[in-house]
Amino acid sequence: METKIVVIGAICATALLLAGCTSTGSQYYWGEYEDLVYKTHHNPDEVPPSVQIEKLQADIDKAKASGKPVPPGIYAHLGLMHAAQGDKELALQSLMKEKELFPESAVFINGIIQRSMTSS
Amino acid sequence: MYILKVALVSIVLLSGCATIEPYNYGPLKQAAPRSILVLPPMNSSVEVSAPYTYLSTVTRPLAEKGYYVFPVSVVDTFLKENGLPTPAEMNGIALDKIDEIIGADAVLYVDIQDWGQKFQVLSSVTVVQGSVRLVSVKTGELLWAAPINAQYNPNNNSSGGLLGALVVAVVSQIAGEISDNTPQVARMANNMAFNSAKRGLLNGPYKIEKSSY
């Protein structure tokens, strides 16, 4: 009897451990970001900047609706896509938003902004 | 016999929590990094796509642990534009340069040893094998390290029993949409490494503790 309980307990615990892999209890709203990063490097033709901007903007809206914050990097990545399209104004806005949400990014973001200013 | 096997595997897995020596978190606690720069991985596997596939899976677990994670594609683009075209060169950047230009508190160095689908006699298995090291940018000290290991065998119903079936179920559930299943296997490996009870990464400053536990 006791061993039976142990067995069932072990199976349940293992199932829980494994189910952890699919846990949806995330702190941030992730949306398409990881998939966009993957495709940026492996299938760039599938995700030109215009497509990425659209998807990231949709994710930002969905995050708002879900009540979860957008994760680190979303706004910076969005800024990179605006810059790739030559839209400096929106690139700057997005980069500043990243810095506002995550002050840890300040050195990196300031550097990017400064260099893009001096190079133009 | 089957159930005994499952029970044994489960007990080994679980008792692992009790007998594994806890990680020495002294240096990590002292450094208390807020931000992590993940450099594109070094790759000694034969799969050339491995570094950037892994890179696409690692932001989430680190951020969910409560750290600021620098935007991996932006960093990669930035480094390439500044004369560092490959991960090998990026991994060679001096820490004081990282401090000056990126301002990260810690760097996660990733080393991939084996990656991708292996075709065996009766089946194929997807392997992710490597390791990660978190290093303090200010002192160069090793703050945390872990192996990154996972395997996925879609035809494993005979040898894996319930455990195998569960892994299959979990993976195929999230794999479905794309044909390259290495990101999912990498996510399993990350989950085991970063969230290990006694040897995982400690929470960072952005972590929101759940009250529902």
mmCIF file of C-alpha atoms in Angstrom:
data_model
loop_
_atom_site.group_PDB
_atom_site.id
_atom_site.type_symbol
_atom_site.label_atom_id
_atom_site.label_comp_id
_atom_site.label_asym_id
_atom_site.label_seq_id
_atom_site.Cartn_x
_atom_site.Cartn_y
_atom_site.Cartn_z
ATOM 1 C CA MET A 1 0.000 0.000 0.000
ATOM 2 C CA GLU A 2 2.709 2.374 1.029
ATOM 3 C CA THR A 3 4.790 1.609 -2.045
ATOM 4 C CA LYS A 4 1.760 2.210 -4.207
ATOM 5 C CA ILE A 5 1.416 5.701 -2.792
ATOM 6 C CA VAL A 6 5.098 6.342 -3.314
ATOM 7 C CA VAL A 7 4.802 5.193 -6.919
ATOM 8 C CA ILE A 8 1.794 7.394 -7.583
ATOM 9 C CA GLY A 9 3.468 10.292 -5.821
ATOM 10 C CA ALA A 10 6.613 9.884 -7.860
ATOM 11 C CA ILE A 11 4.660 9.730 -11.109
ATOM 12 C CA CYS A 12 2.658 12.823 -10.228
ATOM 13 C CA ALA A 13 5.765 14.730 -9.210
ATOM 14 C CA THR A 14 7.531 13.728 -12.404
ATOM 15 C CA ALA A 15 4.548 14.800 -14.457
ATOM 16 C CA LEU A 16 4.579 18.138 -12.658
ATOM 17 C CA LEU A 17 8.299 18.530 -13.270
ATOM 18 C CA LEU A 18 7.838 17.868 -16.965
ATOM 19 C CA ALA A 19 4.706 19.938 -17.284
ATOM 20 C CA GLY A 20 6.876 22.800 -16.063
ATOM 21 C CA CYS A 21 8.286 22.897 -19.571
ATOM 22 C CA THR A 22 5.036 24.197 -20.987
ATOM 23 C CA SER A 23 4.200 26.432 -18.059
ATOM 24 C CA THR A 24 2.173 29.418 -19.126
ATOM 25 C CA GLY A 25 2.703 31.163 -15.821
ATOM 26 C CA SER A 26 5.115 33.601 -17.400
ATOM 27 C CA GLN A 27 5.850 36.998 -15.978
ATOM 28 C CA TYR A 28 6.040 38.737 -19.360
ATOM 29 C CA TYR A 29 3.946 38.621 -22.518
ATOM 30 C CA TRP A 30 6.297 36.975 -25.033
ATOM 31 C CA GLY A 31 4.202 36.801 -28.202
ATOM 32 C CA GLU A 32 6.258 36.371 -31.378
ATOM 33 C CA TYR A 33 9.581 37.730 -30.123
ATOM 34 C CA GLU A 34 11.492 34.435 -29.886
ATOM 35 C CA ASP A 35 10.174 33.293 -33.256
ATOM 36 C CA LEU A 36 11.198 36.632 -34.806
ATOM 37 C CA VAL A 37 14.704 36.306 -33.390
ATOM 38 C CA TYR A 38 14.918 32.764 -34.792
ATOM 39 C CA LYS A 39 13.732 33.845 -38.228
ATOM 40 C CA THR A 40 15.853 37.004 -38.281
ATOM 41 C CA HIS A 41 18.888 34.720 -38.285
ATOM 42 C CA HIS A 42 17.620 31.701 -40.214
ATOM 43 C CA ASN A 43 14.864 32.896 -42.579
ATOM 44 C CA PRO A 44 15.354 36.669 -42.885
ATOM 45 C CA ASP A 45 13.336 36.804 -46.126
ATOM 46 C CA GLU A 46 10.265 35.687 -44.187
ATOM 47 C CA VAL A 47 10.547 38.523 -41.713
ATOM 48 C CA PRO A 48 11.499 41.818 -43.375
ATOM 49 C CA PRO A 49 11.493 44.827 -41.025
ATOM 50 C CA SER A 50 7.949 45.828 -42.035
ATOM 51 C CA VAL A 51 6.599 42.412 -41.001
ATOM 52 C CA GLN A 52 8.532 42.442 -37.738
ATOM 53 C CA ILE A 53 7.286 45.931 -36.872
ATOM 54 C CA GLU A 54 3.724 44.829 -37.458
ATOM 55 C CA LYS A 55 4.104 41.714 -35.302
ATOM 56 C CA LEU A 56 5.960 43.446 -32.492
ATOM 57 C CA GLN A 57 3.439 46.270 -32.412
ATOM 58 C CA ALA A 58 0.630 43.713 -32.257
ATOM 59 C CA ASP A 59 2.426 41.965 -29.374
ATOM 60 C CA ILE A 60 2.802 45.237 -27.499
ATOM 61 C CA ASP A 61 -0.944 45.797 -27.837
ATOM 62 C CA LYS A 62 -1.713 42.229 -26.783
ATOM 63 C CA ALA A 63 0.583 42.579 -23.787
ATOM 64 C CA LYS A 64 -1.383 45.645 -22.697
ATOM 65 C CA ALA A 65 -4.638 43.782 -23.095
ATOM 66 C CA SER A 66 -3.326 40.794 -21.129
ATOM 67 C CA GLY A 67 -2.055 42.945 -18.287
ATOM 68 C CA LYS A 68 1.461 41.526 -18.579
ATOM 69 C CA PRO A 69 4.500 43.714 -19.236
ATOM 70 C CA VAL A 70 6.496 43.402 -22.459
ATOM 71 C CA PRO A 71 9.781 41.563 -21.895
ATOM 72 C CA PRO A 72 13.287 43.016 -22.025
ATOM 73 C CA GLY A 73 14.445 43.649 -25.581
ATOM 74 C CA ILE A 74 11.114 44.035 -27.419
ATOM 75 C CA TYR A 75 11.317 47.796 -27.796
ATOM 76 C CA ALA A 76 15.017 47.714 -28.648
ATOM 77 C CA HIS A 77 14.357 45.081 -31.315
ATOM 78 C CA LEU A 78 11.475 47.198 -32.629
ATOM 79 C CA GLY A 79 13.866 50.156 -32.745
ATOM 80 C CA LEU A 80 16.348 48.126 -34.785
ATOM 81 C CA MET A 81 13.592 47.313 -37.293
ATOM 82 C CA HIS A 82 12.537 50.965 -37.597
ATOM 83 C CA ALA A 83 16.198 51.888 -38.118
ATOM 84 C CA ALA A 84 16.493 49.194 -40.812
ATOM 85 C CA GLN A 85 13.616 50.893 -42.603
ATOM 86 C CA GLY A 86 15.361 54.227 -42.301
ATOM 87 C CA ASP A 87 12.809 55.630 -39.877
ATOM 88 C CA LYS A 88 15.065 57.376 -37.375
ATOM 89 C CA GLU A 89 12.276 59.107 -35.494
ATOM 90 C CA LEU A 90 10.435 55.890 -34.615
ATOM 91 C CA ALA A 91 13.726 54.046 -34.011
ATOM 92 C CA LEU A 92 14.687 56.683 -31.460
ATOM 93 C CA GLN A 93 11.271 56.530 -29.779
ATOM 94 C CA SER A 94 11.460 52.742 -29.437
ATOM 95 C CA LEU A 95 14.999 52.781 -28.085
ATOM 96 C CA MET A 96 14.060 55.417 -25.517
ATOM 97 C CA LYS A 97 11.114 53.277 -24.452
ATOM 98 C CA GLU A 98 13.429 50.296 -23.852
ATOM 99 C CA LYS A 99 15.605 52.499 -21.662
ATOM 100 C CA GLU A 100 12.627 53.844 -19.784
ATOM 101 C CA LEU A 101 11.312 50.346 -19.012
ATOM 102 C CA PHE A 102 14.740 48.871 -18.265
ATOM 103 C CA PRO A 103 17.318 51.440 -17.097
ATOM 104 C CA GLU A 104 19.970 48.664 -17.212
ATOM 105 C CA SER A 105 20.014 49.167 -20.987
ATOM 106 C CA ALA A 106 21.031 52.842 -20.743
ATOM 107 C CA VAL A 107 24.749 52.538 -21.593
ATOM 108 C CA PHE A 108 24.058 50.373 -24.646
ATOM 109 C CA ILE A 109 21.059 52.367 -25.888
ATOM 110 C CA ASN A 110 22.756 55.743 -25.378
ATOM 111 C CA GLY A 111 25.749 54.476 -27.317
ATOM 112 C CA ILE A 112 23.623 53.314 -30.240
ATOM 113 C CA ILE A 113 21.747 56.626 -30.350
ATOM 114 C CA GLN A 114 24.935 58.663 -30.096
ATOM 115 C CA ARG A 115 26.686 56.735 -32.860
ATOM 116 C CA SER A 116 23.697 56.945 -35.195
ATOM 117 C CA MET A 117 23.546 60.701 -34.626
ATOM 118 C CA THR A 118 27.196 61.266 -35.436
ATOM 119 C CA SER A 119 27.099 58.967 -38.456
ATOM 120 C CA SER A 120 24.282 60.847 -40.137
ATOM 121 C CA MET B 1 7.846 -4.297 -14.238
ATOM 122 C CA TYR B 2 6.938 -1.241 -16.207
ATOM 123 C CA ILE B 3 5.557 0.647 -13.282
ATOM 124 C CA LEU B 4 8.571 -0.325 -11.222
ATOM 125 C CA LYS B 5 10.832 1.120 -13.893
ATOM 126 C CA VAL B 6 8.856 4.338 -14.016
ATOM 127 C CA ALA B 7 8.883 4.585 -10.260
ATOM 128 C CA LEU B 8 12.621 4.049 -10.182
ATOM 129 C CA VAL B 9 13.245 6.683 -12.811
ATOM 130 C CA SER B 10 10.980 9.101 -11.002
ATOM 131 C CA ILE B 11 12.602 8.428 -7.668
ATOM 132 C CA VAL B 12 16.053 8.895 -9.132
ATOM 133 C CA LEU B 13 14.909 12.162 -10.694
ATOM 134 C CA LEU B 14 13.330 13.383 -7.505
ATOM 135 C CA SER B 15 15.799 12.107 -4.971
ATOM 136 C CA GLY B 16 18.295 13.862 -7.190
ATOM 137 C CA CYS B 17 16.986 17.029 -5.608
ATOM 138 C CA ALA B 18 17.973 15.776 -2.189
ATOM 139 C CA THR B 19 21.404 14.339 -2.911
ATOM 140 C CA ILE B 20 22.774 16.795 -5.469
ATOM 141 C CA GLU B 21 25.181 19.149 -3.835
ATOM 142 C CA PRO B 22 23.749 22.665 -3.823
ATOM 143 C CA TYR B 23 25.526 25.213 -6.003
ATOM 144 C CA ASN B 24 27.910 27.579 -4.230
ATOM 145 C CA TYR B 25 26.003 30.825 -4.735
ATOM 146 C CA GLY B 26 28.435 33.013 -2.762
ATOM 147 C CA PRO B 27 29.956 34.847 -5.736
ATOM 148 C CA LEU B 28 26.564 35.238 -7.491
ATOM 149 C CA LYS B 29 24.917 36.648 -4.360
ATOM 150 C CA GLN B 30 27.777 39.032 -3.815
ATOM 151 C CA ALA B 31 27.828 40.273 -7.406
ATOM 152 C CA ALA B 32 24.000 40.428 -7.587
ATOM 153 C CA PRO B 33 23.918 41.213 -11.314
ATOM 154 C CA ARG B 34 20.864 43.040 -12.679
ATOM 155 C CA SER B 35 21.590 42.643 -16.371
ATOM 156 C CA ILE B 36 22.915 39.820 -18.549
ATOM 157 C CA LEU B 37 24.513 40.022 -21.974
ATOM 158 C CA VAL B 38 24.177 36.748 -23.881
ATOM 159 C CA LEU B 39 26.850 36.491 -26.548
ATOM 160 C CA PRO B 40 26.155 34.346 -29.627
ATOM 161 C CA PRO B 41 27.326 30.834 -28.642
ATOM 162 C CA MET B 42 30.577 29.144 -29.523
ATOM 163 C CA ASN B 43 29.869 26.045 -31.542
ATOM 164 C CA SER B 44 31.829 22.816 -31.723
ATOM 165 C CA SER B 45 28.911 20.826 -33.114
ATOM 166 C CA VAL B 46 28.649 20.193 -36.852
ATOM 167 C CA GLU B 47 25.316 22.027 -37.048
ATOM 168 C CA VAL B 48 26.100 25.559 -38.241
ATOM 169 C CA SER B 49 22.668 26.929 -37.335
ATOM 170 C CA ALA B 50 23.008 25.905 -33.672
ATOM 171 C CA PRO B 51 24.356 29.191 -32.184
ATOM 172 C CA TYR B 52 21.556 31.431 -33.408
ATOM 173 C CA THR B 53 18.870 28.836 -32.772
ATOM 174 C CA TYR B 54 20.064 28.573 -29.179
ATOM 175 C CA LEU B 55 20.254 32.359 -28.963
ATOM 176 C CA SER B 56 16.547 32.572 -29.850
ATOM 177 C CA THR B 57 15.620 30.395 -26.843
ATOM 178 C CA VAL B 58 17.705 31.863 -24.039
ATOM 179 C CA THR B 59 16.287 35.360 -23.504
ATOM 180 C CA ARG B 60 13.024 34.103 -22.103
ATOM 181 C CA PRO B 61 14.264 31.870 -19.267
ATOM 182 C CA LEU B 62 16.777 34.509 -18.150
ATOM 183 C CA ALA B 63 14.211 37.317 -18.233
ATOM 184 C CA GLU B 64 11.640 35.154 -16.469
ATOM 185 C CA LYS B 65 14.271 34.634 -13.752
ATOM 186 C CA GLY B 66 14.155 38.389 -13.251
ATOM 187 C CA TYR B 67 17.166 39.709 -15.166
ATOM 188 C CA TYR B 68 17.399 42.384 -17.796
ATOM 189 C CA VAL B 69 18.565 40.563 -20.913
ATOM 190 C CA PHE B 70 20.134 42.662 -23.652
ATOM 191 C CA PRO B 71 18.280 42.292 -26.976
ATOM 192 C CA VAL B 72 20.154 39.432 -28.636
ATOM 193 C CA SER B 73 19.569 40.393 -32.282
ATOM 194 C CA VAL B 74 20.326 44.070 -31.657
ATOM 195 C CA VAL B 75 23.568 43.145 -29.896
ATOM 196 C CA ASP B 76 24.513 40.749 -32.694
ATOM 197 C CA THR B 77 23.841 43.388 -35.363
ATOM 198 C CA PHE B 78 25.757 45.975 -33.374
ATOM 199 C CA LEU B 79 28.806 43.739 -32.936
ATOM 200 C CA LYS B 80 28.813 42.729 -36.598
ATOM 201 C CA GLU B 81 28.664 46.377 -37.654
ATOM 202 C CA ASN B 82 31.626 47.016 -35.392
ATOM 203 C CA GLY B 83 33.957 44.525 -36.990
ATOM 204 C CA LEU B 84 33.151 41.298 -35.153
ATOM 205 C CA PRO B 85 31.506 39.070 -37.786
ATOM 206 C CA THR B 86 31.483 35.734 -35.932
ATOM 207 C CA PRO B 87 30.578 34.371 -32.480
ATOM 208 C CA ALA B 88 34.227 33.385 -31.953
ATOM 209 C CA GLU B 89 35.291 37.012 -32.264
ATOM 210 C CA MET B 90 32.400 38.239 -30.153
ATOM 211 C CA ASN B 91 33.324 35.807 -27.380
ATOM 212 C CA GLY B 92 36.792 37.323 -27.352
ATOM 213 C CA ILE B 93 35.687 40.854 -26.389
ATOM 214 C CA ALA B 94 37.475 42.068 -23.275
ATOM 215 C CA LEU B 95 35.243 42.520 -20.238
ATOM 216 C CA ASP B 96 36.227 46.164 -19.771
ATOM 217 C CA LYS B 97 35.019 46.843 -23.331
ATOM 218 C CA ILE B 98 31.712 45.168 -22.537
ATOM 219 C CA ASP B 99 31.446 47.328 -19.438
ATOM 220 C CA GLU B 100 32.186 50.483 -21.389
ATOM 221 C CA ILE B 101 30.060 49.867 -24.495
ATOM 222 C CA ILE B 102 27.203 47.664 -23.312
ATOM 223 C CA GLY B 103 27.155 48.250 -19.582
ATOM 224 C CA ALA B 104 26.179 44.677 -18.708
ATOM 225 C CA ASP B 105 26.688 43.408 -15.165
ATOM 226 C CA ALA B 106 27.292 39.828 -16.323
ATOM 227 C CA VAL B 107 27.958 37.920 -19.532
ATOM 228 C CA LEU B 108 26.499 34.521 -20.334
ATOM 229 C CA TYR B 109 28.995 32.532 -22.397
ATOM 230 C CA VAL B 110 27.465 29.560 -24.182
ATOM 231 C CA ASP B 111 29.375 26.587 -25.528
ATOM 232 C CA ILE B 112 27.529 24.157 -27.796
ATOM 233 C CA GLN B 113 29.070 20.701 -28.057
ATOM 234 C CA ASP B 114 26.426 18.666 -29.844
ATOM 235 C CA TRP B 115 23.269 19.733 -31.632
ATOM 236 C CA GLY B 116 20.517 18.437 -33.872
ATOM 237 C CA GLN B 117 18.962 15.290 -35.167
ATOM 238 C CA LYS B 118 20.938 12.048 -34.962
ATOM 239 C CA PHE B 119 19.720 9.191 -37.080
ATOM 240 C CA GLN B 120 20.014 5.869 -35.340
ATOM 241 C CA VAL B 121 19.213 2.361 -36.441
ATOM 242 C CA LEU B 122 15.554 2.359 -35.524
ATOM 243 C CA SER B 123 14.790 5.975 -34.835
ATOM 244 C CA SER B 124 16.119 9.489 -34.738
ATOM 245 C CA VAL B 125 16.867 11.534 -31.683
ATOM 246 C CA THR B 126 17.270 15.292 -31.318
ATOM 247 C CA VAL B 127 20.156 16.285 -29.104
ATOM 248 C CA VAL B 128 21.107 19.541 -27.435
ATOM 249 C CA GLN B 129 24.316 19.408 -25.468
ATOM 250 C CA GLY B 130 26.498 22.184 -24.163
ATOM 251 C CA SER B 131 27.156 24.422 -21.212
ATOM 252 C CA VAL B 132 26.695 27.986 -20.005
ATOM 253 C CA ARG B 133 28.887 30.185 -17.815
ATOM 254 C CA LEU B 134 27.794 33.439 -16.188
ATOM 255 C CA VAL B 135 30.748 35.746 -15.586
ATOM 256 C CA SER B 136 30.914 39.047 -13.720
ATOM 257 C CA VAL B 137 31.866 41.884 -16.068
ATOM 258 C CA LYS B 138 33.424 43.920 -13.263
ATOM 259 C CA THR B 139 35.634 41.191 -11.756
ATOM 260 C CA GLY B 140 35.771 38.387 -14.317
ATOM 261 C CA GLU B 141 34.681 36.000 -11.606
ATOM 262 C CA LEU B 142 32.583 32.940 -12.483
ATOM 263 C CA LEU B 143 29.154 33.517 -10.920
ATOM 264 C CA TRP B 144 27.254 30.478 -12.088
ATOM 265 C CA ALA B 145 27.633 27.607 -14.555
ATOM 266 C CA ALA B 146 25.470 24.734 -15.734
ATOM 267 C CA PRO B 147 25.335 21.999 -18.349
ATOM 268 C CA ILE B 148 22.668 22.429 -21.047
ATOM 269 C CA ASN B 149 21.520 18.942 -21.944
ATOM 270 C CA ALA B 150 18.336 17.479 -23.365
ATOM 271 C CA GLN B 151 17.305 14.775 -25.791
ATOM 272 C CA TYR B 152 14.082 14.198 -27.602
ATOM 273 C CA ASN B 153 13.227 10.880 -29.160
ATOM 274 C CA PRO B 154 9.879 10.873 -30.968
ATOM 275 C CA ASN B 155 9.767 7.068 -31.204
ATOM 276 C CA ASN B 156 10.637 6.424 -27.631
ATOM 277 C CA ASN B 157 7.436 4.707 -26.591
ATOM 278 C CA SER B 158 9.086 1.349 -26.034
ATOM 279 C CA SER B 159 12.013 2.294 -23.839
ATOM 280 C CA GLY B 160 10.751 5.352 -22.069
ATOM 281 C CA GLY B 161 7.497 4.056 -20.681
ATOM 282 C CA LEU B 162 5.280 6.664 -19.095
ATOM 283 C CA LEU B 163 8.146 9.074 -18.624
ATOM 284 C CA GLY B 164 9.017 8.910 -22.308
ATOM 285 C CA ALA B 165 5.405 9.263 -23.291
ATOM 286 C CA LEU B 166 5.104 12.352 -21.128
ATOM 287 C CA VAL B 167 8.155 13.954 -22.680
ATOM 288 C CA VAL B 168 6.793 13.151 -26.128
ATOM 289 C CA ALA B 169 3.456 14.663 -25.201
ATOM 290 C CA VAL B 170 5.018 17.808 -23.790
ATOM 291 C CA VAL B 171 7.346 18.338 -26.710
ATOM 292 C CA SER B 172 4.938 17.543 -29.522
ATOM 293 C CA GLN B 173 2.430 19.850 -27.871
ATOM 294 C CA ILE B 174 4.758 22.825 -28.268
ATOM 295 C CA ALA B 175 6.647 21.563 -31.320
ATOM 296 C CA GLY B 176 3.757 21.173 -33.749
ATOM 297 C CA GLU B 177 4.065 24.399 -35.679
ATOM 298 C CA ILE B 178 7.640 24.244 -36.967
ATOM 299 C CA SER B 179 9.671 21.412 -38.376
ATOM 300 C CA ASP B 180 12.977 22.237 -36.667
ATOM 301 C CA ASN B 181 12.424 20.882 -33.174
ATOM 302 C CA THR B 182 15.813 21.912 -31.793
ATOM 303 C CA PRO B 183 14.413 25.143 -30.257
ATOM 304 C CA GLN B 184 11.979 23.080 -28.188
ATOM 305 C CA VAL B 185 14.694 20.669 -27.080
ATOM 306 C CA ALA B 186 16.901 23.646 -26.205
ATOM 307 C CA ARG B 187 14.028 25.080 -24.154
ATOM 308 C CA MET B 188 13.764 21.821 -22.216
ATOM 309 C CA ALA B 189 17.512 21.918 -21.594
ATOM 310 C CA ASN B 190 17.288 25.555 -20.491
ATOM 311 C CA ASN B 191 14.406 24.817 -18.186
ATOM 312 C CA MET B 192 16.343 22.061 -16.445
ATOM 313 C CA ALA B 193 19.489 24.180 -16.154
ATOM 314 C CA PHE B 194 18.080 27.558 -15.128
ATOM 315 C CA ASN B 195 15.293 26.233 -12.912
ATOM 316 C CA SER B 196 17.105 23.345 -11.232
ATOM 317 C CA ALA B 197 16.135 23.356 -7.557
ATOM 318 C CA LYS B 198 19.616 23.256 -6.083
ATOM 319 C CA ARG B 199 21.855 24.287 -8.957
ATOM 320 C CA GLY B 200 19.699 26.653 -10.999
ATOM 321 C CA LEU B 201 20.171 30.372 -11.475
ATOM 322 C CA LEU B 202 19.028 32.578 -8.570
ATOM 323 C CA ASN B 203 16.296 35.120 -9.205
ATOM 324 C CA GLY B 204 17.218 38.592 -10.414
ATOM 325 C CA PRO B 205 15.804 42.007 -9.479
ATOM 326 C CA TYR B 206 12.761 41.975 -11.798
ATOM 327 C CA LYS B 207 11.395 38.673 -10.530
ATOM 328 C CA ILE B 208 7.792 38.894 -9.402
ATOM 329 C CA GLU B 209 7.227 36.253 -6.763
ATOM 330 C CA LYS B 210 3.983 34.414 -7.263
ATOM 331 C CA SER B 211 1.725 34.529 -4.259
ATOM 332 C CA SER B 212 -0.453 31.710 -5.550
ATOM 333 C CA TYR B 213 2.054 28.996 -4.577
#
